CSV table of C-alpha atoms in Angstrom, one decimal:
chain,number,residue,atom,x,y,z
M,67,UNK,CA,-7.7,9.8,4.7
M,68,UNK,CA,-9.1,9.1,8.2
M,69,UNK,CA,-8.6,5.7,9.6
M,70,UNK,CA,-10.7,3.6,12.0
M,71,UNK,CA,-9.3,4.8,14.7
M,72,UNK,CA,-8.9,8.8,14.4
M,73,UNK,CA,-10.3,11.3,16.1
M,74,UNK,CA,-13.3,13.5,14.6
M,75,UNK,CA,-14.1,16.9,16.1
M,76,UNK,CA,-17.2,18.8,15.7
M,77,UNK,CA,-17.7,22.2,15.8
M,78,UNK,CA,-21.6,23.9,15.6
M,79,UNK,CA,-22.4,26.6,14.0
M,80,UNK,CA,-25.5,28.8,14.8
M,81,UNK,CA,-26.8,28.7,10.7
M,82,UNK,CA,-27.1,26.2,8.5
M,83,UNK,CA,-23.7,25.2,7.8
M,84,UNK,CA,-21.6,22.0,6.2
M,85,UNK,CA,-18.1,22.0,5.9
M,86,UNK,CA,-14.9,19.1,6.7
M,87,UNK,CA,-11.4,19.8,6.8
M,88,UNK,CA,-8.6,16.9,7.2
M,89,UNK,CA,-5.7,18.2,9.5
M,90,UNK,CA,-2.4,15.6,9.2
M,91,UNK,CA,-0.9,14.6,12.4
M,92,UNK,CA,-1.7,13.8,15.8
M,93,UNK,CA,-4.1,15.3,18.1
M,94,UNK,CA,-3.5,16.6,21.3
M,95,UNK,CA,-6.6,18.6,23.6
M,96,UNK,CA,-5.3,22.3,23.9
M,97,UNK,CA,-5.3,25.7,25.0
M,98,UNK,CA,-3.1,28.4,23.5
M,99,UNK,CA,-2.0,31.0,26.1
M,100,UNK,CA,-2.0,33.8,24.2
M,101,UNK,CA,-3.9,35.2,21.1
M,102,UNK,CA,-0.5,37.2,19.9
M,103,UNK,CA,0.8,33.3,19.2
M,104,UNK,CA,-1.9,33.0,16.4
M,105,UNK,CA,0.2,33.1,12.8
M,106,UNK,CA,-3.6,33.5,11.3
M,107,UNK,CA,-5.5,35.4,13.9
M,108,UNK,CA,-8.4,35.6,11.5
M,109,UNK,CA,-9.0,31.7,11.5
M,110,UNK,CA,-7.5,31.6,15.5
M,111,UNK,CA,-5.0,29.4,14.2
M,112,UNK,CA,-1.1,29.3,14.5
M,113,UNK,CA,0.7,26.9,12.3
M,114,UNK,CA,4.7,26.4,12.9
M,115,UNK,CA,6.8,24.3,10.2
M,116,UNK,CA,9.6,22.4,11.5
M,117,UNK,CA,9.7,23.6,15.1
M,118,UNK,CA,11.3,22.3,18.0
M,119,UNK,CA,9.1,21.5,20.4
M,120,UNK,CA,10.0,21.3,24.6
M,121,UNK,CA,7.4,18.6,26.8
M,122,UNK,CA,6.7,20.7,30.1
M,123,UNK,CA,4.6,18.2,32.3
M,124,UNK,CA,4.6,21.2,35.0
M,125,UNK,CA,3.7,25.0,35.4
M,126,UNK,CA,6.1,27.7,34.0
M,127,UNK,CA,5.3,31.2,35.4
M,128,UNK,CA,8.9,32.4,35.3
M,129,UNK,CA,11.1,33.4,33.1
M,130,UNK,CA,14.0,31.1,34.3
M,131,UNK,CA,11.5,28.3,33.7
M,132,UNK,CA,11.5,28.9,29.7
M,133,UNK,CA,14.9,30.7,29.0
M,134,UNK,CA,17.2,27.1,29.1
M,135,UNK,CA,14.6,26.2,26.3
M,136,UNK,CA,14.7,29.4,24.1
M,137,UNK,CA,17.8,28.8,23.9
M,138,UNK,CA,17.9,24.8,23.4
M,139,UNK,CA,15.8,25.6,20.5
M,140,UNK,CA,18.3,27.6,18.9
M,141,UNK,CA,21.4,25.8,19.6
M,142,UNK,CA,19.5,23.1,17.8
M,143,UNK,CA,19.2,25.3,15.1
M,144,UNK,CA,15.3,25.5,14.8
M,145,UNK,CA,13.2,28.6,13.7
M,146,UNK,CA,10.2,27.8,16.1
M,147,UNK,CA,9.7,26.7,19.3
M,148,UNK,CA,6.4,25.3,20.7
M,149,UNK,CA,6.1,25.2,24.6
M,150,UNK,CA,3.5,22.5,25.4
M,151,UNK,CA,2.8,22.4,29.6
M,152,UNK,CA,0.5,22.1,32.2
M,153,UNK,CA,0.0,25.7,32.3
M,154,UNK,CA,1.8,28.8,31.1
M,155,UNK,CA,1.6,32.4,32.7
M,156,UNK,CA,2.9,35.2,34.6
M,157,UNK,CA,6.3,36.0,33.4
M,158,UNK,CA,7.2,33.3,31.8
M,159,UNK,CA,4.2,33.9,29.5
M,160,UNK,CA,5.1,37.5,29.4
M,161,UNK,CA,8.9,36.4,28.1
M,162,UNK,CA,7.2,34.4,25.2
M,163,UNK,CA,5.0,36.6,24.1
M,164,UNK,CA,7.8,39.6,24.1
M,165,UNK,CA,9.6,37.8,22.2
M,166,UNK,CA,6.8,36.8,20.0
M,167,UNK,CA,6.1,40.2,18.8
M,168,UNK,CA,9.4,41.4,18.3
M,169,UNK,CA,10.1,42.5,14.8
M,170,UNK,CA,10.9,40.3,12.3
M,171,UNK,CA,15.0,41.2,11.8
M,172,UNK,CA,15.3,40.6,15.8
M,173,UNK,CA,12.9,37.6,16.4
M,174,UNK,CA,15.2,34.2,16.3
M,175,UNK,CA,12.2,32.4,17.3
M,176,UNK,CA,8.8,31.9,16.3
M,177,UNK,CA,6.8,30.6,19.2
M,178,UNK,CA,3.6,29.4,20.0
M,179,UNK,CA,2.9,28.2,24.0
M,180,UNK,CA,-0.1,25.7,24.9
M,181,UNK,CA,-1.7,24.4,28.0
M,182,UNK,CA,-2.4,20.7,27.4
M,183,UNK,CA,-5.7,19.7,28.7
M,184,UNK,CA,-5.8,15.9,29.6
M,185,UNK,CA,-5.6,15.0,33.4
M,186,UNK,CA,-4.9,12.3,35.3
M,187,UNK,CA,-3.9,9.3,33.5
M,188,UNK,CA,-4.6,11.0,30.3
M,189,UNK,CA,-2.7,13.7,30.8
M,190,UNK,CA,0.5,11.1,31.0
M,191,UNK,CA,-0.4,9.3,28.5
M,192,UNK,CA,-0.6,12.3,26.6
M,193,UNK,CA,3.2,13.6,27.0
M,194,UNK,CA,4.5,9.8,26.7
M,195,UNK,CA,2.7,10.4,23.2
M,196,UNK,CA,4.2,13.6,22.2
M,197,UNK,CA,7.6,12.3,23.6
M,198,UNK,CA,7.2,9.4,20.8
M,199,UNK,CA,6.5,11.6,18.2
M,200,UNK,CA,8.7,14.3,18.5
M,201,UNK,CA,12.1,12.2,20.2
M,202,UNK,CA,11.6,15.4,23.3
M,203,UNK,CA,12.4,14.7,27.1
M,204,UNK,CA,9.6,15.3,29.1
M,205,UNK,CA,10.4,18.0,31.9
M,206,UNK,CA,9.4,18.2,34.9
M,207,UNK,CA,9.6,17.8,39.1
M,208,UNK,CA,8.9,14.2,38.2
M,209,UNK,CA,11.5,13.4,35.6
M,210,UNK,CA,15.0,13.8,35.3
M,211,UNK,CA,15.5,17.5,34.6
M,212,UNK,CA,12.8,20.8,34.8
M,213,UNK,CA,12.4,23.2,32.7
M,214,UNK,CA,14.5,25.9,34.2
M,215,UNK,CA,17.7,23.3,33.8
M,216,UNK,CA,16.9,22.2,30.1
M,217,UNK,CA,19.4,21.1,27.4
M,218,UNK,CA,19.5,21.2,24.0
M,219,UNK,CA,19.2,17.3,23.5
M,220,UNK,CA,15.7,17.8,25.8
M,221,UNK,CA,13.9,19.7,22.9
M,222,UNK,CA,12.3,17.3,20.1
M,223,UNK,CA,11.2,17.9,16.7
M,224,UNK,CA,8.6,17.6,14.2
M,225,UNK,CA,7.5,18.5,11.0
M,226,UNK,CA,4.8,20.9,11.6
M,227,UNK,CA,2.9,22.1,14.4
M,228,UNK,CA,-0.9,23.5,14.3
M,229,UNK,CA,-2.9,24.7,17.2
M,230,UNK,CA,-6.9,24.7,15.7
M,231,UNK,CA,-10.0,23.4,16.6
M,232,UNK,CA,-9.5,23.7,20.7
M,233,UNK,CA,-6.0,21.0,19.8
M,234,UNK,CA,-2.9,21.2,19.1
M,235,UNK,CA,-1.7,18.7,15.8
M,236,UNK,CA,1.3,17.3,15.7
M,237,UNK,CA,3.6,15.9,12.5
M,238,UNK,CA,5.5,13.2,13.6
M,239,UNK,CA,9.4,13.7,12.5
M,240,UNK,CA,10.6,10.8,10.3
M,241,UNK,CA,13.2,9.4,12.1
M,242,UNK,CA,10.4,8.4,14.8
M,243,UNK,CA,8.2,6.6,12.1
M,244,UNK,CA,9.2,2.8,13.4
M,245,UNK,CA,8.9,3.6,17.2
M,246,UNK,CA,5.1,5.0,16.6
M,247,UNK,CA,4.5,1.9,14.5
M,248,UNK,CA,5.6,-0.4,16.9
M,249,UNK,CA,3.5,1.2,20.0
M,250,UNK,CA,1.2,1.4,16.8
M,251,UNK,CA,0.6,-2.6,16.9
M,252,UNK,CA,1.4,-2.7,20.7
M,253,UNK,CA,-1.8,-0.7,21.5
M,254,UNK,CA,-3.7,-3.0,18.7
M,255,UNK,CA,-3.2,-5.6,20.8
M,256,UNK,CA,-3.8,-4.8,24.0
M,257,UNK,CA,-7.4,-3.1,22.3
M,258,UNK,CA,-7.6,-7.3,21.4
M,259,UNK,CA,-7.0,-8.4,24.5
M,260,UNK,CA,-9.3,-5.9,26.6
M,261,UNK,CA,-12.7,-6.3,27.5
M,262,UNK,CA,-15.0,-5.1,26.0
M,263,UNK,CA,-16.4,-3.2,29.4
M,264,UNK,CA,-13.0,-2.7,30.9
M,265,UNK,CA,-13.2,1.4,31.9
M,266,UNK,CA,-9.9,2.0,29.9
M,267,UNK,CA,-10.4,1.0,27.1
M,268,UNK,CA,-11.6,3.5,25.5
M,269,UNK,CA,-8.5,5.1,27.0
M,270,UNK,CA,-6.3,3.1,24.6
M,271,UNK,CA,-8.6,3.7,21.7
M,272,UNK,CA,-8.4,7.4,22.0
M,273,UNK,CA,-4.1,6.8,21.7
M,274,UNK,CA,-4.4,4.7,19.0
M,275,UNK,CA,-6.6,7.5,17.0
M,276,UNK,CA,-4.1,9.9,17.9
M,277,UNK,CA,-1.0,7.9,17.1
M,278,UNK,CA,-2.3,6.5,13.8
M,279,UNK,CA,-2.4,10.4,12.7
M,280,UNK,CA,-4.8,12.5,11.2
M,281,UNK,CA,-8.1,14.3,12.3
M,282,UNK,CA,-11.0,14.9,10.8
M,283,UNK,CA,-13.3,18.5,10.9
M,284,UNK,CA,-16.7,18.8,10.5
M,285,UNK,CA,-18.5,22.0,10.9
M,286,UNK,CA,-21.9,21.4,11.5
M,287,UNK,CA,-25.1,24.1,11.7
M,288,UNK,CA,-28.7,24.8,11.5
M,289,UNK,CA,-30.8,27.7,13.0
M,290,UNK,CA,-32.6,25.7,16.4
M,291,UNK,CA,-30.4,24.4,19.3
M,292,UNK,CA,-32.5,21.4,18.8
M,293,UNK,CA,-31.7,21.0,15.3
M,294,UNK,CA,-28.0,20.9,16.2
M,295,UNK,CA,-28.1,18.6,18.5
M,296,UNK,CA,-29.9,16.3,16.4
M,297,UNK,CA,-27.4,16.8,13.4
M,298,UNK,CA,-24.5,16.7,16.3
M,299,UNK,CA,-25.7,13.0,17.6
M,300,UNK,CA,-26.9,11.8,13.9
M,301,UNK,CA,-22.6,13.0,12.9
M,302,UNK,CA,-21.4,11.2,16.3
M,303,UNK,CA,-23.5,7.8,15.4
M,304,UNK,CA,-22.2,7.6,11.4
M,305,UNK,CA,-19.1,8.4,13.1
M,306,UNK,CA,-18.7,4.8,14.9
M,307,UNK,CA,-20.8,3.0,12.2
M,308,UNK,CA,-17.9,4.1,10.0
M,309,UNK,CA,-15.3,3.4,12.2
M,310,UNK,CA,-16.5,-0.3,12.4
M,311,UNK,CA,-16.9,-0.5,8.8
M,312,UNK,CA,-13.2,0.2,8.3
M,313,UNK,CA,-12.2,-1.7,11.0
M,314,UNK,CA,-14.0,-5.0,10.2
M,315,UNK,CA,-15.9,-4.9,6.8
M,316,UNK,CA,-19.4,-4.8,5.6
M,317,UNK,CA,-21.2,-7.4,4.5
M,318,UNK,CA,-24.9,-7.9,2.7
M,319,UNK,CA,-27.6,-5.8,4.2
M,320,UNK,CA,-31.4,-6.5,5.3
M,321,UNK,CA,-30.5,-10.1,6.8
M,322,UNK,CA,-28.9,-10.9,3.3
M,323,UNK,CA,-25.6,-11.9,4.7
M,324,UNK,CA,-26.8,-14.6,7.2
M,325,UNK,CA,-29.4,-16.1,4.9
M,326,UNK,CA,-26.7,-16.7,2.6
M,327,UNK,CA,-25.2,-18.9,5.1
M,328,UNK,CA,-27.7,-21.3,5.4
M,329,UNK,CA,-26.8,-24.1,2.8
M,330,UNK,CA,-23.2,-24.3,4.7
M,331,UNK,CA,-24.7,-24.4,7.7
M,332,UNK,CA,-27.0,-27.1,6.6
M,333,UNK,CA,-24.4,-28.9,5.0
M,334,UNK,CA,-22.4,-28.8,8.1
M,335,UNK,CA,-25.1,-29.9,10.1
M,336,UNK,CA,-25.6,-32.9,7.6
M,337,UNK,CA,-21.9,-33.8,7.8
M,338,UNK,CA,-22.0,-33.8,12.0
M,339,UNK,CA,-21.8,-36.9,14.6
M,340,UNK,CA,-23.7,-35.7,17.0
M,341,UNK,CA,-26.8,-35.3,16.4
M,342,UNK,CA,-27.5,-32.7,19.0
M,343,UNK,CA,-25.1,-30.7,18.0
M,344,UNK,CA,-26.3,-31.2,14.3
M,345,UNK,CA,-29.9,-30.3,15.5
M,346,UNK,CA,-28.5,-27.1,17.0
M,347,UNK,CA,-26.9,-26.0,13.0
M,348,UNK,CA,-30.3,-26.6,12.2
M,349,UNK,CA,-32.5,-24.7,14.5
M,350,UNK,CA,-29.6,-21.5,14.1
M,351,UNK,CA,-30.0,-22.3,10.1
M,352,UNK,CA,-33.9,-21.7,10.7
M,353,UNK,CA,-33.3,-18.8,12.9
M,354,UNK,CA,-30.8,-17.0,10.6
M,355,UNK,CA,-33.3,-17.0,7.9
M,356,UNK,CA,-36.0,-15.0,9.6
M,357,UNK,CA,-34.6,-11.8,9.3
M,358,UNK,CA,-34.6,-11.4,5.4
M,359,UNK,CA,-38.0,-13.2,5.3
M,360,UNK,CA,-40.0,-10.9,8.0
M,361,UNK,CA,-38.1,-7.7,5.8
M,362,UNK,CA,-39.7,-8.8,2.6
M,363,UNK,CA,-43.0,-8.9,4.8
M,364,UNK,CA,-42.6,-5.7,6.3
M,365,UNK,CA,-42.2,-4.2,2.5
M,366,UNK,CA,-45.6,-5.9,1.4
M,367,UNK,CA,-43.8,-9.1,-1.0
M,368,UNK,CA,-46.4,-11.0,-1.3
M,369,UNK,CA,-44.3,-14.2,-1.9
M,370,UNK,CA,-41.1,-13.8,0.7
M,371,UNK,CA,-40.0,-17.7,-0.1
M,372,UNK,CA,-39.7,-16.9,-3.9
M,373,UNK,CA,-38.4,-13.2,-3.4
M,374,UNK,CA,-35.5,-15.3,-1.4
M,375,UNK,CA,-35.0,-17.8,-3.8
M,376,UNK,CA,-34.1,-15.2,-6.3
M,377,UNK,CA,-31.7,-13.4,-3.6
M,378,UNK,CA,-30.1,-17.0,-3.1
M,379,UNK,CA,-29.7,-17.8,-6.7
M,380,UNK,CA,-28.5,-14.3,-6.8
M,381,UNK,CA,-25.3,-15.3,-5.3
M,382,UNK,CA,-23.6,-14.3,-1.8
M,383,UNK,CA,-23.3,-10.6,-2.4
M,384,UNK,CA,-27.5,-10.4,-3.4
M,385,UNK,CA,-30.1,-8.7,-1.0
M,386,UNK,CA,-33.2,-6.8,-1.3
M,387,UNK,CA,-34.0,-3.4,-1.6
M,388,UNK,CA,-36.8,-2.3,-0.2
M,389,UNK,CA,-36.7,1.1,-2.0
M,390,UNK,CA,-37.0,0.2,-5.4
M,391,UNK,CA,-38.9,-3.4,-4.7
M,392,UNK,CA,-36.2,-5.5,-6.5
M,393,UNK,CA,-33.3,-8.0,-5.8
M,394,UNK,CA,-30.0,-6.1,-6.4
M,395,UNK,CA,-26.6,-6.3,-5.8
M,396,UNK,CA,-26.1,-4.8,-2.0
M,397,UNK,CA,-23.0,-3.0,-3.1
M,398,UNK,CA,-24.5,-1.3,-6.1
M,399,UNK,CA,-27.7,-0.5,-3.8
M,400,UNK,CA,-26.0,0.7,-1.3
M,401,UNK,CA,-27.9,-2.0,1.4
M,402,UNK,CA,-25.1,-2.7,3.7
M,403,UNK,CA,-24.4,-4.1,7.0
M,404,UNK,CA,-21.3,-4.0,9.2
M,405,UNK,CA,-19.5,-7.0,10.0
M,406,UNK,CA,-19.0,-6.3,13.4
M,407,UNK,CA,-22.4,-5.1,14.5
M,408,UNK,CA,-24.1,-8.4,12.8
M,409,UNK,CA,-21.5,-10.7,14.3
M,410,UNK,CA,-22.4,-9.4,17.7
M,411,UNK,CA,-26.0,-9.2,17.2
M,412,UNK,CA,-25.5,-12.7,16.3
M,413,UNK,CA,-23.9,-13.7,19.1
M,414,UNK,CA,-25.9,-12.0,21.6
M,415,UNK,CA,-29.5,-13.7,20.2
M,416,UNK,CA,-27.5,-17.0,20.5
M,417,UNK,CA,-26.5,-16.3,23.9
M,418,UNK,CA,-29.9,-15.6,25.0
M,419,UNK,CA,-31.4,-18.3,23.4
M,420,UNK,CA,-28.9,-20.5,24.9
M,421,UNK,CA,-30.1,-18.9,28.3
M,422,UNK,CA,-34.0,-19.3,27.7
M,423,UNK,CA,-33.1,-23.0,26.4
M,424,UNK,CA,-31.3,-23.7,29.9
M,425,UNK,CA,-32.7,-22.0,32.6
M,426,UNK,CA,-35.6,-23.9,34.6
M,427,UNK,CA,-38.1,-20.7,34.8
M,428,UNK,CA,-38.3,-17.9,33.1
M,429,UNK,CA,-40.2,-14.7,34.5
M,430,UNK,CA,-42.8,-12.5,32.0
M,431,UNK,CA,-44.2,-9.3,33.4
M,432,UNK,CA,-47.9,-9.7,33.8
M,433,UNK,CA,-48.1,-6.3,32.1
M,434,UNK,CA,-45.2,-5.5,30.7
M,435,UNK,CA,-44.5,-1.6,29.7
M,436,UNK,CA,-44.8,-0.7,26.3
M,437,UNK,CA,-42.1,1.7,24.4
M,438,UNK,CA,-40.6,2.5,21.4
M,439,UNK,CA,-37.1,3.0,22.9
M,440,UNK,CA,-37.3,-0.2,25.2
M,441,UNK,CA,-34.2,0.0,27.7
């Protein structure tokens, strides 16, 4: 259900606890402003279905300020409103919440107010978001018209509305499905073309998890504060390695995958001009073997060169598992790498390498420190 690039939030419990919910739609960090908006107060959640929904990107404390879109919201012809702004309080909250509570046969709206929580560029970012996937104006000192001066054609909509989990989620209406997709593949790209180390970036990944929809829940518990923080990080780390498996494959584990591409390597070698260049395939063909071999030794194979004859013979999608002792099938054992992570480690050994081979000196500490966790 969850893609590469959506957005996972954990919540701790203080018991032993497992439990994962998927919510549709797109994310937004949150604060509801009042606990009479909740629809399920016993879950603090309020869910809206086919709201209009008016982008605030300032404070509304009066009741001038959230009147114009009341009442844009029913000349629309919506049943719900949601009110998403920097902040919402005073007597504009007041208004809402009066209204909220009015009986059933008087109420013409059902409301729900929230304080996004995004700053700075983020917090931008954020309503250029929600203005894609709802079709609202964003209102404002900054923009064309505030709050307080609203029309009807300012108010978006969308499918359904949830505030849970410290976030607002937001359905995307239909008729907005093509713009999303093509900011979609815009923000694909410019993931491409950033480095790796560039400070937004992750900035752009976070948008792409939001616009691509859907977000995944996963309660989490155990008695000791240590013990949750432990599950917490162990959740986080599967988290990524999963996101990278989506995003670019797995392959082979235990070394498998680049010992299986020695013979073409060697056979490109063989095929090259230049013989230092050839010499290089060979010396990488070498090096891309010791992996898989110095894993068979680690598990106590007495015989690692015939233990990897089998795994070649075995074909490209053969390893070793070091549980059971045998040459299997790394799908069927479940002994997998991600594509990603080995192509970088790959590339990073071959950068060093490259370094060592071309730098005049190289410095060892006399006594170098000793750790587990080297830095």
């Amino acid at each position: 259900l969850l893609g590469p690039d959506a957005p996972v939030v954990i919540e701790k419990y203080v018991a032993p606890y497992l439990q994962r919910r998927y919510i549709a739609g797109a994310h937004f960090g949150a604060e509801i402003r009042s606990m009479y908006f909740y629809t399920q107060p016993e879950q603090r959640r309020a869910v809206l279905t086919a709201p209009a929904i008016a982008l605030c990107e300032e404070r509304l404390t009066e009741t001038a300020q959230v009147l114009p879109l009341m009442e844009a919201a029913i000349n629309v012809g919506a049943k719900g409103l949601v009110i998403v702004a920097q902040d919402v309080s005073g007597a504009a909250l007041g208004l809402l919440v009066s209204n909220q509570q009015a009986p059933a046969e008087k109420k013409k709206l059902s409301l729900l107010a929230v304080k996004i929580k995004p700053v700075g560029d983020e917090l931008r970012w954020a309503f250029t978001d929600l203005a894609l996937l709802t079709g609202a104006t964003i209102l404002g000192p900054n923009h064309m018209r505030k709050g307080a001066t609203a029309l009807p054609q300012d108010v978006g909509r969308t499918q359904r509305v949830e505030f849970a989990t410290k976030g607002v989620v937001v359905v995307a209406h239909d008729s907005k499905r093509a713009d999303i997709r093509e900011e979609i593949a815009r923000l694909r790209q410019l993931l491409i073309d950033t480095p790796l180390d560039d400070e937004d970036r992750p900035k752009y990944a976070r948008r792409l998890g939001t616009l691509t929809g859907g977000v995944g829940e996963l309660k989490i518990g155990a008695h000791a504060k240590e013990d949750r923080a432990i599950r917490e990080a162990q959740a986080e780390r599967a988290f990524k390695v999963l996101s990278a498996a989506q995003r670019g494959g797995v392959v082979p584990g235990g070394g498998a995958a680049l010992y299986h591409c020695v013979p073409d390597l060697l056979a490109a070698a063989d095929a090259e001009r230049d013989d230092n260049v050839a010499a290089g395939m060979r010396v990488l063909a070498t090096a891309i073997s010791a992996p898989l071999e110095q894993i068979l030794i680690n598990a106590g194979v007495t015989a690692p060169k015939v233990e990897m004859q089998y795994i070649r013979d075995g074909g490209p999608t053969t390893t070793y598992d070091v549980f059971s002792g045998k040459v299997a099938d790394a799908a069927t054992c479940g002994v997998l790498d991600v594509t990603d992570v080995v192509s970088q480690m790959l590339s990073i050994a071959a950068s060093g390498a490259m370094m060592a081979l071309s730098t005049d000196a190289i410095v060892y500490h006399r006594k170098p420190k000793q750790s587990l966790q080297p830095d």
